[in-house]
Amino acid sequence: MIQKNISLQPLHTFGMEVYTRLFARFGTVDGLRALLEEADALLPSGVLVLGGGSNILFTRNYDGLVLRNELMGIAQTAEDDDFVYVKAGAGENWHQFVLYCIQQGWAGIENLSLIPGNVGASPMQNIGAYGVELKDVFASLEALHRADKALVHFTPDDCAFGYRESVFKRKYKDEFIITAVTYRLRKTPVLNTSYGAIEAELQRMGIEQPGIADVSNAVINIRRSKLPDPAVVGNAGSFFKNPVVPGEQFERLLERFPGMAGYSQPDGTVKLAAGWLIEQCGWKGFRNGDAGCHERQALVLVNFGKATGAAVYQLSEDILNSVSDKFGVLLEREVNII
Ligand code: FAD
Ligand code: EPU
């Protein structure tokens, strides 16, 4: 059923009071097809699929149709000596899915604990945290083509995953609705504690021989210590991507700014810490009305209550300009702007 003039405030983690002209929920693929057909007659100015709304900033009311994804279900579809293949409906909550897999003893996504949002958005920007990215465990996905309404199967190569990138953000932007994702998880864990903070947290927790549940708990503790809880303060996680620059540019920057954090990439480029760049420009803890820059993580922009999306966007613009002026580095927004 398509409803009119619905508030999106409870459906996105920045929490602004914004409205959509048209709104509907879908829990089956056939239901989704029927809604898309019904919508054609209403001539929406656009169709926006919403998962947990944790990577989106509404700068205005939405004049089109928002479709809330509620495709559920988790099932093991295959296995071999080393791996299980687990398919999850796109509307499943990501963190609950991670906890379920940990309970089953299926390893590989424990480092991605506590990332808000749904399974269906996990391939969109190839979610990543603490040394693991979705692409490391991705097997395949199914997506409905919006125009011809056919279900299409995508392999890892089809998705062209990169750092916070996939084909769904670029070449096929707005063309597909992801309906299910299949993950390839290990029966015998290979722990990834390469991210220094995880080792330190496990030590602090007094754990000498960690399992996947311990790694998950360590990641949860680290995340809680620095990232604001959207249930308390509106935010969408990192607002910008960490910029990647050529190695020579990093060397020149280091001469001028010796404390600059940088992580060498296999192709010779260097990933800079956007949080550090923003903090150096004096933005950390900045607040203008209810729009601000988080006091413990400068990469996270926040809505303290009544900030408008336009105000948060303007703050992001000011931050972007000052980082560009000081360092000659152009930040790119990670959050999807509407
Ligand atoms: P939404 O915000 O609902 O949607 C995001 C985009 O994907 C939109 O453009 C939407 O139209 C599209 N989309 C959503 N579902 C579908 C679908 N089924 N088919 C087609 N398009 C779809 N991200 C990380 O990578 N790593 C982190 O560590 C991380 N930490 C975070 C911490 C906090 C506190 C917050 C608030 C966010 C964080 N994020 C992080 C960002 C966010 O959680 C992820 O990007 C997440 O995958 C978004 O899921 P979602 O369901 O909320 O997507
Ligand atoms: N830093 C500062 N000041 C700050 C914030 C960070 O100097 O205010 C420095 C830190 O000291 C550290 C470096 O920046 O040396 C990196 O910081 P952190 O480990 O907090 O990670 P990040 O690069 O800021 C990225 C992801 C997060 C992910 C974490 C952990 C991006 C854009 N962000 O943050 O993802 O959870 O690493 O892996 O890649 C998200 O995408 O929404 C997100 C939260």
Tab-separated table of C-alpha atoms and ligand atoms in Angstrom:
chain	number	residue	atom	x	y	z
A	1	MET	CA	0.000	0.000	0.000
A	2	ILE	CA	1.405	3.368	-0.967
A	3	GLN	CA	0.928	6.046	1.695
A	4	LYS	CA	1.194	9.800	1.254
A	5	ASN	CA	3.125	12.484	3.119
A	6	ILE	CA	4.948	10.288	5.646
A	7	SER	CA	7.577	11.490	8.135
A	8	LEU	CA	10.998	9.890	7.652
A	9	GLN	CA	12.301	11.036	11.037
A	10	PRO	CA	12.246	7.563	12.680
A	11	LEU	CA	13.590	5.899	9.540
A	12	HIS	CA	17.039	7.512	9.277
A	13	THR	CA	19.810	7.891	11.851
A	14	PHE	CA	20.457	11.634	11.357
A	15	GLY	CA	16.901	12.068	12.661
A	16	MET	CA	15.834	15.215	10.803
A	17	GLU	CA	12.111	15.836	10.488
A	18	VAL	CA	11.646	15.364	6.739
A	19	TYR	CA	8.729	14.044	4.742
A	20	THR	CA	8.355	11.886	1.688
A	21	ARG	CA	5.492	12.451	-0.755
A	22	LEU	CA	4.978	8.686	-1.172
A	23	PHE	CA	5.955	5.764	1.062
A	24	ALA	CA	5.566	1.986	1.092
A	25	ARG	CA	7.122	-1.085	2.687
A	26	PHE	CA	7.856	-4.375	0.939
A	27	GLY	CA	8.454	-7.815	2.448
A	28	THR	CA	8.526	-9.958	-0.699
A	29	VAL	CA	10.077	-9.564	-4.138
A	30	ASP	CA	6.653	-9.893	-5.772
A	31	GLY	CA	5.357	-7.209	-3.429
A	32	LEU	CA	8.214	-4.975	-4.513
A	33	ARG	CA	7.427	-5.588	-8.195
A	34	ALA	CA	3.758	-4.752	-7.618
A	35	LEU	CA	4.665	-1.525	-5.811
A	36	LEU	CA	6.992	-0.428	-8.586
A	37	GLU	CA	4.208	-1.023	-11.110
A	38	GLU	CA	1.668	0.827	-8.981
A	39	ALA	CA	4.142	3.670	-8.544
A	40	ASP	CA	4.544	4.102	-12.296
A	41	ALA	CA	1.003	5.486	-12.410
A	42	LEU	CA	1.716	7.999	-9.621
A	43	LEU	CA	4.693	9.436	-11.495
A	44	PRO	CA	7.072	9.832	-8.527
A	45	SER	CA	10.011	12.137	-9.180
A	46	GLY	CA	12.247	9.293	-8.016
A	47	VAL	CA	12.360	6.029	-6.067
A	48	LEU	CA	14.565	5.703	-2.997
A	49	VAL	CA	15.150	2.370	-1.263
A	50	LEU	CA	15.746	2.753	2.426
A	51	GLY	CA	17.382	0.180	4.665
A	52	GLY	CA	18.326	1.392	8.138
A	53	GLY	CA	18.799	4.966	6.882
A	54	SER	CA	22.253	5.087	8.475
A	55	ASN	CA	24.210	6.412	5.502
A	56	ILE	CA	21.938	9.124	4.228
A	57	LEU	CA	21.412	12.868	4.763
A	58	PHE	CA	18.097	14.419	3.744
A	59	THR	CA	18.644	18.092	2.952
A	60	ARG	CA	14.985	18.505	1.953
A	61	ASN	CA	11.664	16.707	1.824
A	62	TYR	CA	11.621	13.863	-0.694
A	63	ASP	CA	9.244	14.394	-3.588
A	64	GLY	CA	9.278	10.781	-4.795
A	65	LEU	CA	8.559	7.309	-3.416
A	66	VAL	CA	10.516	5.902	-0.487
A	67	LEU	CA	10.467	2.112	-0.352
A	68	ARG	CA	11.394	0.572	2.976
A	69	ASN	CA	13.080	-2.795	2.533
A	70	GLU	CA	11.710	-5.505	4.836
A	71	LEU	CA	12.853	-8.656	2.997
A	72	MET	CA	13.739	-11.089	5.764
A	73	GLY	CA	15.198	-14.573	6.136
A	74	ILE	CA	18.589	-16.179	6.781
A	75	ALA	CA	19.520	-19.613	5.403
A	76	GLN	CA	22.612	-21.695	4.753
A	77	THR	CA	22.499	-22.481	1.049
A	78	ALA	CA	25.661	-24.553	0.530
A	79	GLU	CA	28.912	-25.660	2.133
A	80	ASP	CA	32.265	-27.170	1.282
A	81	ASP	CA	35.186	-28.312	3.418
A	82	ASP	CA	36.124	-24.810	4.554
A	83	PHE	CA	33.139	-22.538	3.993
A	84	VAL	CA	29.421	-22.153	4.527
A	85	TYR	CA	27.367	-20.023	2.166
A	86	VAL	CA	24.751	-18.000	3.996
A	87	LYS	CA	22.010	-16.077	2.236
A	88	ALA	CA	20.257	-13.220	4.002
A	89	GLY	CA	17.269	-11.122	3.009
A	90	ALA	CA	18.223	-7.522	2.285
A	91	GLY	CA	15.983	-6.222	5.067
A	92	GLU	CA	17.747	-8.158	7.833
A	93	ASN	CA	19.510	-5.936	10.365
A	94	TRP	CA	23.260	-6.165	9.740
A	95	HIS	CA	24.456	-6.379	13.333
A	96	GLN	CA	21.821	-8.985	14.276
A	97	PHE	CA	22.974	-10.997	11.258
A	98	VAL	CA	26.592	-10.756	12.447
A	99	LEU	CA	25.588	-11.967	15.929
A	100	TYR	CA	23.590	-14.854	14.453
A	101	CYS	CA	26.593	-15.981	12.366
A	102	ILE	CA	28.882	-15.770	15.408
A	103	GLN	CA	26.429	-17.951	17.339
A	104	GLN	CA	26.573	-20.550	14.565
A	105	GLY	CA	30.382	-20.442	14.650
A	106	TRP	CA	30.578	-18.952	11.147
A	107	ALA	CA	33.571	-16.643	10.911
A	108	GLY	CA	34.588	-13.657	8.812
A	109	ILE	CA	32.256	-10.802	9.708
A	110	GLU	CA	32.999	-10.442	13.423
A	111	ASN	CA	35.156	-7.343	12.730
A	112	LEU	CA	32.103	-5.746	11.113
A	113	SER	CA	30.087	-5.891	14.336
A	114	LEU	CA	27.832	-2.988	15.310
A	115	ILE	CA	27.749	-1.316	11.911
A	116	PRO	CA	24.213	0.075	11.700
A	117	GLY	CA	21.927	-0.593	8.762
A	118	ASN	CA	20.717	-3.585	6.808
A	119	VAL	CA	22.170	-6.502	4.880
A	120	GLY	CA	20.956	-5.027	1.565
A	121	ALA	CA	23.111	-1.925	1.904
A	122	SER	CA	26.258	-3.843	2.851
A	123	PRO	CA	27.427	-4.226	-0.773
A	124	MET	CA	26.397	-0.680	-1.743
A	125	GLN	CA	29.526	0.922	-0.326
A	126	ASN	CA	31.364	-2.345	0.467
A	127	ILE	CA	31.106	-1.673	4.214
A	128	GLY	CA	34.370	-1.926	6.076
A	129	ALA	CA	35.829	-1.668	9.559
A	130	TYR	CA	38.767	-2.886	11.603
A	131	GLY	CA	40.677	-4.516	8.765
A	132	VAL	CA	37.779	-6.314	7.030
A	133	GLU	CA	35.591	-5.283	4.118
A	134	LEU	CA	32.389	-6.856	2.855
A	135	LYS	CA	34.192	-7.946	-0.336
A	136	ASP	CA	36.330	-10.342	1.759
A	137	VAL	CA	33.264	-12.476	2.556
A	138	PHE	CA	30.968	-11.679	-0.354
A	139	ALA	CA	29.775	-14.597	-2.522
A	140	SER	CA	26.924	-13.164	-4.603
A	141	LEU	CA	23.760	-11.095	-4.524
A	142	GLU	CA	20.370	-10.828	-6.155
A	143	ALA	CA	18.940	-7.529	-7.244
A	144	LEU	CA	15.756	-6.472	-8.959
A	145	HIS	CA	16.246	-4.351	-12.058
A	146	ARG	CA	13.933	-1.399	-11.552
A	147	ALA	CA	12.967	-0.850	-15.171
A	148	ASP	CA	12.342	-4.397	-16.426
A	149	LYS	CA	11.676	-5.890	-12.954
A	150	ALA	CA	13.851	-8.972	-13.541
A	151	LEU	CA	15.977	-10.516	-10.780
A	152	VAL	CA	19.672	-10.375	-11.684
A	153	HIS	CA	22.501	-12.427	-10.117
A	154	PHE	CA	25.772	-10.568	-9.346
A	155	THR	CA	29.152	-12.247	-8.747
A	156	PRO	CA	32.006	-10.514	-6.887
A	157	ASP	CA	33.538	-9.382	-10.194
A	158	ASP	CA	30.232	-7.908	-11.352
A	159	CYS	CA	30.122	-5.688	-8.258
A	160	ALA	CA	33.506	-3.925	-8.821
A	161	PHE	CA	34.075	-3.404	-5.108
A	162	GLY	CA	36.566	-0.784	-3.953
A	163	TYR	CA	37.106	1.279	-0.813
A	164	ARG	CA	33.538	2.386	0.038
A	165	GLU	CA	32.648	1.735	-3.607
A	166	SER	CA	30.651	-0.639	-5.777
A	167	VAL	CA	29.019	-0.724	-9.168
A	168	PHE	CA	25.722	0.173	-7.446
A	169	LYS	CA	27.074	3.607	-6.477
A	170	ARG	CA	28.505	4.271	-9.933
A	171	LYS	CA	27.613	2.575	-13.225
A	172	TYR	CA	24.297	1.126	-11.988
A	173	LYS	CA	23.359	3.958	-9.644
A	174	ASP	CA	19.592	3.837	-8.946
A	175	GLU	CA	19.101	0.947	-11.390
A	176	PHE	CA	18.873	-2.021	-8.999
A	177	ILE	CA	17.242	-2.898	-5.701
A	178	ILE	CA	19.302	-5.478	-3.814
A	179	THR	CA	16.983	-8.199	-2.494
A	180	ALA	CA	19.358	-10.790	-0.964
A	181	VAL	CA	23.073	-11.214	-0.294
A	182	THR	CA	25.035	-14.473	0.067
A	183	TYR	CA	28.159	-14.483	2.244
A	184	ARG	CA	30.994	-17.022	2.244
A	185	LEU	CA	31.938	-17.641	5.865
A	186	ARG	CA	34.673	-19.810	7.349
A	187	LYS	CA	33.949	-22.904	9.393
A	188	THR	CA	37.328	-22.536	11.101
A	189	PRO	CA	38.037	-18.932	12.022
A	190	VAL	CA	41.059	-17.046	10.747
A	191	LEU	CA	41.066	-14.116	13.131
A	192	ASN	CA	42.022	-10.674	11.886
A	193	THR	CA	43.336	-8.640	14.798
A	194	SER	CA	45.810	-6.671	12.681
A	195	TYR	CA	44.086	-3.435	13.657
A	196	GLY	CA	46.161	-2.436	16.680
A	197	ALA	CA	43.214	-1.298	18.746
A	198	ILE	CA	41.673	-4.811	18.686
A	199	GLU	CA	44.779	-6.442	20.223
A	200	ALA	CA	44.922	-3.733	22.870
A	201	GLU	CA	41.232	-4.107	23.694
A	202	LEU	CA	41.489	-7.929	23.927
A	203	GLN	CA	44.368	-7.482	26.369
A	204	ARG	CA	42.378	-4.992	28.379
A	205	MET	CA	39.526	-7.522	28.460
A	206	GLY	CA	42.009	-10.113	29.783
A	207	ILE	CA	41.492	-12.497	26.847
A	208	GLU	CA	44.534	-14.473	25.761
A	209	GLN	CA	43.037	-16.940	23.276
A	210	PRO	CA	40.259	-15.048	21.559
A	211	GLY	CA	37.461	-16.556	19.508
A	212	ILE	CA	35.188	-14.759	17.067
A	213	ALA	CA	32.774	-13.680	19.826
A	214	ASP	CA	35.680	-12.050	21.694
A	215	VAL	CA	36.829	-10.177	18.593
A	216	SER	CA	33.258	-9.023	18.054
A	217	ASN	CA	33.034	-7.792	21.659
A	218	ALA	CA	36.371	-5.995	21.360
A	219	VAL	CA	35.205	-4.227	18.193
A	220	ILE	CA	31.913	-3.308	19.876
A	221	ASN	CA	33.780	-1.813	22.849
A	222	ILE	CA	36.113	0.221	20.616
A	223	ARG	CA	33.242	1.503	18.503
A	224	ARG	CA	31.174	2.479	21.557
A	225	SER	CA	34.135	4.404	22.964
A	226	LYS	CA	34.460	6.718	19.986
A	227	LEU	CA	31.356	6.705	17.794
A	228	PRO	CA	28.156	8.474	18.858
A	229	ASP	CA	25.075	6.245	19.259
A	230	PRO	CA	22.492	7.409	16.692
A	231	ALA	CA	19.754	6.652	19.231
A	232	VAL	CA	21.224	9.482	21.324
A	233	VAL	CA	22.829	11.882	18.822
A	234	GLY	CA	21.867	11.893	15.144
A	235	ASN	CA	24.689	10.911	12.767
A	236	ALA	CA	25.559	8.679	9.809
A	237	GLY	CA	29.030	7.495	10.832
A	238	SER	CA	31.984	8.849	8.843
A	239	PHE	CA	30.676	11.728	6.782
A	240	PHE	CA	33.647	11.690	4.405
A	241	LYS	CA	35.852	8.948	2.976
A	242	ASN	CA	39.498	8.794	3.935
A	243	PRO	CA	41.238	10.423	0.934
A	244	VAL	CA	43.761	8.384	-1.043
A	245	VAL	CA	46.704	10.347	-2.489
A	246	PRO	CA	49.800	9.447	-4.547
A	247	GLY	CA	52.844	8.430	-2.457
A	248	GLU	CA	54.840	11.506	-3.593
A	249	GLN	CA	52.084	13.868	-2.469
A	250	PHE	CA	52.088	12.198	0.953
A	251	GLU	CA	55.890	12.669	1.221
A	252	ARG	CA	55.529	16.386	0.451
A	253	LEU	CA	52.673	16.743	2.953
A	254	LEU	CA	54.701	14.944	5.642
A	255	GLU	CA	57.516	17.496	5.261
A	256	ARG	CA	55.088	20.301	6.054
A	257	PHE	CA	52.923	18.374	8.569
A	258	PRO	CA	55.147	15.797	10.322
A	259	GLY	CA	52.329	14.340	12.469
A	260	MET	CA	50.137	13.450	9.505
A	261	ALA	CA	48.642	9.943	9.683
A	262	GLY	CA	48.885	7.889	6.476
A	263	TYR	CA	48.453	4.204	5.582
A	264	SER	CA	50.399	2.846	2.593
A	265	GLN	CA	48.292	0.930	0.082
A	266	PRO	CA	49.557	-1.987	-2.037
A	267	ASP	CA	49.493	0.172	-5.215
A	268	GLY	CA	51.839	2.815	-3.757
A	269	THR	CA	49.136	5.311	-2.851
A	270	VAL	CA	48.566	6.442	0.724
A	271	LYS	CA	45.241	6.620	2.549
A	272	LEU	CA	45.107	9.698	4.782
A	273	ALA	CA	43.054	9.900	7.975
A	274	ALA	CA	40.300	12.388	7.169
A	275	GLY	CA	39.542	12.668	10.906
A	276	TRP	CA	43.082	13.926	11.506
A	277	LEU	CA	42.895	16.463	8.649
A	278	ILE	CA	39.560	17.787	9.942
A	279	GLU	CA	40.787	17.956	13.531
A	280	GLN	CA	43.893	19.899	12.430
A	281	CYS	CA	41.608	22.473	10.825
A	282	GLY	CA	40.038	23.062	14.236
A	283	TRP	CA	36.629	21.502	13.618
A	284	LYS	CA	36.627	18.743	16.241
A	285	GLY	CA	33.889	19.531	18.795
A	286	PHE	CA	32.644	22.484	16.697
A	287	ARG	CA	28.942	23.268	17.052
A	288	ASN	CA	26.741	25.731	15.214
A	289	GLY	CA	23.173	25.532	16.500
A	290	ASP	CA	22.373	21.824	16.479
A	291	ALA	CA	24.805	20.887	13.685
A	292	GLY	CA	28.256	19.812	14.820
A	293	CYS	CA	31.451	17.874	14.435
A	294	HIS	CA	31.737	15.069	16.991
A	295	GLU	CA	34.043	15.756	19.942
A	296	ARG	CA	35.645	12.256	19.881
A	297	GLN	CA	35.684	11.575	16.116
A	298	ALA	CA	36.047	14.579	13.836
A	299	LEU	CA	34.983	12.519	10.798
A	300	VAL	CA	31.463	12.181	12.195
A	301	LEU	CA	29.039	15.080	11.736
A	302	VAL	CA	26.145	15.166	14.164
A	303	ASN	CA	22.635	16.493	14.642
A	304	PHE	CA	22.189	17.416	18.312
A	305	GLY	CA	18.430	17.629	17.863
A	306	LYS	CA	16.911	20.157	15.524
A	307	ALA	CA	19.604	20.722	12.897
A	308	THR	CA	18.321	20.788	9.349
A	309	GLY	CA	19.908	18.606	6.697
A	310	ALA	CA	20.874	21.795	4.869
A	311	ALA	CA	22.780	23.031	7.959
A	312	VAL	CA	24.705	19.751	8.264
A	313	TYR	CA	25.431	19.842	4.549
A	314	GLN	CA	26.707	23.434	4.808
A	315	LEU	CA	28.958	22.399	7.703
A	316	SER	CA	30.338	19.586	5.540
A	317	GLU	CA	30.974	22.108	2.769
A	318	ASP	CA	32.863	24.426	5.150
A	319	ILE	CA	34.955	21.511	6.447
A	320	LEU	CA	35.706	20.330	2.932
A	321	ASN	CA	36.853	23.826	1.914
A	322	SER	CA	39.079	24.347	4.930
A	323	VAL	CA	40.784	20.942	4.487
A	324	SER	CA	41.338	21.770	0.836
A	325	ASP	CA	42.799	25.205	1.712
A	326	LYS	CA	45.152	23.886	4.403
A	327	PHE	CA	46.299	20.595	2.870
A	328	GLY	CA	45.378	20.785	-0.820
A	329	VAL	CA	43.423	17.541	-0.352
A	330	LEU	CA	39.839	17.208	-1.561
A	331	LEU	CA	37.538	15.238	0.727
A	332	GLU	CA	34.743	13.193	-0.796
A	333	ARG	CA	31.463	12.645	1.040
A	334	GLU	CA	30.696	9.067	2.022
A	335	VAL	CA	27.128	9.776	3.105
A	336	ASN	CA	24.444	9.728	0.390
A	337	ILE	CA	22.979	13.215	0.003
A	338	ILE	CA	19.319	13.700	-0.902
B	1	FAD	P1	20.671	3.315	4.008
B	1	FAD	O1	21.223	4.502	4.706
B	1	FAD	O2	19.236	3.007	4.196
B	1	FAD	O3	20.974	3.443	2.457
B	1	FAD	C1	22.251	3.837	2.006
B	1	FAD	C2	22.237	3.928	0.474
B	1	FAD	O4	22.064	2.627	-0.071
B	1	FAD	C3	21.066	4.755	-0.064
B	1	FAD	O5	21.501	5.386	-1.234
B	1	FAD	C4	20.008	3.726	-0.360
B	1	FAD	O6	19.093	4.132	-1.365
B	1	FAD	C5	20.846	2.552	-0.826
B	1	FAD	N1	20.247	1.258	-0.495
B	1	FAD	C6	19.974	0.777	0.747
B	1	FAD	N2	19.477	-0.466	0.653
B	1	FAD	C7	19.436	-0.780	-0.663
B	1	FAD	C8	19.022	-1.926	-1.393
B	1	FAD	N3	18.524	-3.003	-0.796
B	1	FAD	N4	19.119	-1.890	-2.750
B	1	FAD	C9	19.608	-0.802	-3.382
B	1	FAD	N5	20.018	0.310	-2.746
B	1	FAD	C10	19.931	0.323	-1.402
B	1	FAD	N6	29.834	2.127	7.327
B	1	FAD	C11	30.949	1.390	7.147
B	1	FAD	O7	31.255	0.954	6.027
B	1	FAD	N7	31.798	1.110	8.179
B	1	FAD	C12	31.562	1.536	9.438
B	1	FAD	O8	32.334	1.257	10.347
B	1	FAD	C13	30.377	2.303	9.667
B	1	FAD	N8	30.116	2.783	10.900
B	1	FAD	C14	28.976	3.523	11.106
B	1	FAD	C15	28.710	3.987	12.406
B	1	FAD	C16	27.583	4.724	12.661
B	1	FAD	C17	27.306	5.202	14.083
B	1	FAD	C18	26.673	5.017	11.609
B	1	FAD	C19	25.412	5.783	11.886
B	1	FAD	C20	26.936	4.576	10.312
B	1	FAD	C21	28.098	3.829	10.053
B	1	FAD	N9	28.418	3.359	8.760
B	1	FAD	C22	29.537	2.586	8.564
B	1	FAD	C23	27.566	3.708	7.611
B	1	FAD	C24	26.349	2.753	7.442
B	1	FAD	O9	26.064	2.068	8.630
B	1	FAD	C25	26.579	1.741	6.332
B	1	FAD	O10	26.840	2.392	5.119
B	1	FAD	C26	25.379	0.818	6.148
B	1	FAD	O11	25.689	-0.231	5.256
B	1	FAD	C27	24.143	1.555	5.630
B	1	FAD	O12	23.055	0.662	5.695
B	1	FAD	P2	21.571	1.179	5.676
B	1	FAD	O13	20.686	-0.015	5.541
B	1	FAD	O14	21.304	2.044	6.840
B	1	FAD	O15	21.557	2.035	4.349
B	2	EPU	N1	41.902	10.713	13.967
B	2	EPU	C1	42.236	11.959	14.453
B	2	EPU	N2	41.219	12.767	14.877
B	2	EPU	C2	39.917	12.380	14.853
B	2	EPU	C3	39.580	11.104	14.348
B	2	EPU	C4	40.615	10.276	13.899
B	2	EPU	O1	43.392	12.334	14.492
B	2	EPU	O2	39.080	13.166	15.276
B	2	EPU	C5	42.991	9.805	13.552
B	2	EPU	C6	43.149	8.686	14.597
B	2	EPU	O3	43.986	9.083	15.627
B	2	EPU	C7	43.728	7.570	13.776
B	2	EPU	C8	43.127	7.791	12.400
B	2	EPU	O4	42.642	9.127	12.362
B	2	EPU	O5	45.114	7.689	13.681
B	2	EPU	C9	42.026	6.802	12.041
B	2	EPU	O6	40.947	6.929	12.949
B	2	EPU	P1	39.931	5.723	13.248
B	2	EPU	O7	40.679	4.488	13.583
B	2	EPU	O8	38.911	6.222	14.211
B	2	EPU	O9	39.250	5.399	11.869
B	2	EPU	P2	38.748	6.332	10.692
B	2	EPU	O10	39.720	6.250	9.577
B	2	EPU	O11	38.393	7.677	11.196
B	2	EPU	C10	37.518	4.412	9.445
B	2	EPU	C11	36.209	4.221	8.772
B	2	EPU	C12	35.147	3.851	9.795
B	2	EPU	C13	35.554	2.566	10.479
B	2	EPU	C14	36.918	2.777	11.153
B	2	EPU	C15	37.478	1.512	11.756
B	2	EPU	C16	36.164	5.552	6.764
B	2	EPU	C17	35.653	6.779	6.091
B	2	EPU	N3	35.823	5.403	8.041
B	2	EPU	O12	37.397	5.545	10.290
B	2	EPU	O13	33.922	3.642	9.104
B	2	EPU	O14	34.605	2.165	11.434
B	2	EPU	O15	37.875	3.235	10.167
B	2	EPU	O16	37.909	0.649	10.749
B	2	EPU	O17	36.855	4.750	6.142
B	2	EPU	C18	31.955	4.729	8.304
B	2	EPU	O18	32.309	4.406	7.174
B	2	EPU	O19	30.881	5.324	8.541
B	2	EPU	C19	32.814	4.393	9.442
B	2	EPU	C20	32.537	4.760	10.701
